[in-house]
C-alpha positions as a printed NumPy array, in Angstrom:
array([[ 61.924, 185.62 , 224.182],
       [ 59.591, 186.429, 221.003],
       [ 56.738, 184.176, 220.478],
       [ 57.023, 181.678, 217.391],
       [ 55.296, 182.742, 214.493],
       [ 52.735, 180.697, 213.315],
       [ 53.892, 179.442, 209.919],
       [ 50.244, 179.728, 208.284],
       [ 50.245, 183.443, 208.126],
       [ 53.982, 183.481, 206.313],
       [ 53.193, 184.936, 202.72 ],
       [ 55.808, 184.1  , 199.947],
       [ 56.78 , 186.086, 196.629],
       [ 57.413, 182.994, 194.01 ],
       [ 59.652, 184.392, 191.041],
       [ 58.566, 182.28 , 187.753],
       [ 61.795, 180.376, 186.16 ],
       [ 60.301, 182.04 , 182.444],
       [ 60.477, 185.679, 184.018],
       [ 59.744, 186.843, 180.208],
       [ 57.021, 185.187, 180.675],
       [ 55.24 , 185.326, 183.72 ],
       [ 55.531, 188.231, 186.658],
       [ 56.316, 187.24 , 190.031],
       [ 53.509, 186.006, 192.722],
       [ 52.818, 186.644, 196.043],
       [ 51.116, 183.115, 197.104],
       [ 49.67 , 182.158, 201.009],
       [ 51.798, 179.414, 202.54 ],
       [ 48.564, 177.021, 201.909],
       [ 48.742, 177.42 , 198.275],
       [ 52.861, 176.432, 197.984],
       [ 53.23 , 172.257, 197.829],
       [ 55.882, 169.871, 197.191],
       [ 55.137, 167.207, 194.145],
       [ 55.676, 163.449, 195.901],
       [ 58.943, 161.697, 195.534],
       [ 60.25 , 165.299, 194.54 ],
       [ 62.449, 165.485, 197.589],
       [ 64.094, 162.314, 198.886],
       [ 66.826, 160.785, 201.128],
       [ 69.384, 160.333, 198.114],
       [ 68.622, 163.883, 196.741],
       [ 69.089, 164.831, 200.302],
       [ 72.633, 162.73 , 200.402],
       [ 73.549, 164.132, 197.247],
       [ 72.941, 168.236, 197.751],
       [ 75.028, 167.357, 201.096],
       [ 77.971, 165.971, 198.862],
       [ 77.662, 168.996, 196.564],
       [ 77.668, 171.645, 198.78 ],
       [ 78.983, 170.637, 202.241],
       [ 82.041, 169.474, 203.899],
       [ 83.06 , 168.063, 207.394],
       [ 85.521, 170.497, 209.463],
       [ 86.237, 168.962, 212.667],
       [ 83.208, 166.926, 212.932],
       [ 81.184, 169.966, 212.029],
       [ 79.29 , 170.33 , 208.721],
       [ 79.963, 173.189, 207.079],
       [ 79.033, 174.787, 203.766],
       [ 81.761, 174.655, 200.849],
       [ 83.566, 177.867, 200.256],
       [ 82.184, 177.77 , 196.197],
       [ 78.499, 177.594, 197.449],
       [ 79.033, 180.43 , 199.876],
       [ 80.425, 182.706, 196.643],
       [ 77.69 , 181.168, 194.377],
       [ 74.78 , 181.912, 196.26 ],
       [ 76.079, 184.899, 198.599],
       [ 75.549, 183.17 , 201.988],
       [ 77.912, 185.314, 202.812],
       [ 75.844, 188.084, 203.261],
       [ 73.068, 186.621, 204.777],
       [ 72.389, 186.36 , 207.691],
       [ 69.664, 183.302, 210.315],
       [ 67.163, 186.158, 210.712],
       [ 67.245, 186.386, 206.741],
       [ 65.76 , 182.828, 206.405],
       [ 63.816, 182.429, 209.689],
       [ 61.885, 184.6  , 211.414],
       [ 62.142, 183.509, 214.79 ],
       [ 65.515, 184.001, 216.909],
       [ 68.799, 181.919, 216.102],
       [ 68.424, 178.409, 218.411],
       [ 71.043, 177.916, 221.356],
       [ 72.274, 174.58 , 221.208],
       [ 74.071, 173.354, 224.023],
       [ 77.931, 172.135, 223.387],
       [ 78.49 , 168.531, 224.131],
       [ 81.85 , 166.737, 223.267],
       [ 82.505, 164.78 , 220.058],
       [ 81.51 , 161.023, 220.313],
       [ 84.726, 159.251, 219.269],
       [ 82.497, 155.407, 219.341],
       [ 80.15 , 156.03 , 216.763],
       [ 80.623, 156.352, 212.96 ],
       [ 83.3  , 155.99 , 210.691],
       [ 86.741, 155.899, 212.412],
       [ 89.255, 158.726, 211.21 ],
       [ 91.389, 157.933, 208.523],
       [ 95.11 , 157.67 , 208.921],
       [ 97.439, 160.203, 207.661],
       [100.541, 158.769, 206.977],
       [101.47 , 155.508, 205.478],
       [104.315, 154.836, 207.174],
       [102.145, 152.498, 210.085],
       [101.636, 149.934, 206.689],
       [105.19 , 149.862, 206.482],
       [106.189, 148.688, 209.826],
       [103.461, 145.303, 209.182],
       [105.585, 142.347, 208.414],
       [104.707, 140.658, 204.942],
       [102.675, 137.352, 205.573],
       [104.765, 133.517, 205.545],
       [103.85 , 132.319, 202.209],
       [103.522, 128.959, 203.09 ],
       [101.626, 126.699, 200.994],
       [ 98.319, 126.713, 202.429],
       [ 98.43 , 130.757, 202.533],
       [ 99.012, 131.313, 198.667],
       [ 96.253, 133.381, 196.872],
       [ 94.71 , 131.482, 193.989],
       [ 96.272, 133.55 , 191.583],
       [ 99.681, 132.965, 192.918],
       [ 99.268, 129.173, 192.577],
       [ 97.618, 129.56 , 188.973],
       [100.578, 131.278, 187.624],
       [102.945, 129.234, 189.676],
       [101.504, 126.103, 187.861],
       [101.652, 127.732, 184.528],
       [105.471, 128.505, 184.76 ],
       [106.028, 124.883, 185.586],
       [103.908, 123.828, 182.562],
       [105.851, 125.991, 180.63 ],
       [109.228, 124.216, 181.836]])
């Protein structure tokens, strides 16, 4: 196994948004910084919504942000320069989160409709059902 290189010693070319303006940079990683509140939980939430999707109980990139940004071609080693991590496989917990929607509404069919009995009536249904009798 390679030895992790210590992220210090990384060196990063920073391309300027203006690039008619400015000429790209190569900076130390000491010199790069993140403004506070710049990155946050609900940004986090929302670049998940934009650009991933669960397969299978697996989180996966959408196809249109594979195109768009040519993940495609790209490869772990391109982004990290250690090796790819081995994780080891453990079976999907079914008790935990949301439980999996149902597929076919045919199960809301079989439920019997409720006794309307007098003590069971929405207040709605008793407000209009004393409005038709004011009206008679």
């Amino acid at each position: 196994k390679k030895a992790i290189i210590d992220p210090s010693l990384f060196k990063y070319k920073v391309q300027p948004i203006k690039k008619h303006l400015y000429e790209p940079v190569i900076v130390k990683a000491s010199q790069l910084s993140r403004r506070k509140h710049l990155f946050s939980r609900d940004r986090l939430k929302l670049f998940l919504k934009q650009h991933c999707e669960p397969h299978d109980g697996v989180i996966k990139a959408k196809a249109t942000s594979i195109e768009k940004y040519n993940l495609a071609e790209q490869n772990f080693s391109y982004f990290f320069p250690d090796e790819p991590p081995t994780f080891i496989f453990s079976p999907a917990s079914r008790r935990r989160g949301r439980p999996p929607k149902r597929a076919s509404a045919s199960l809301e069919d079989n439920i019997k409709p409720k006794q309307n009995t007098p003590g069971s009536k929405s207040k709605v249904s008793r407000e209009r059902a004393r409005f038709q009798k004011q009206k008679e």
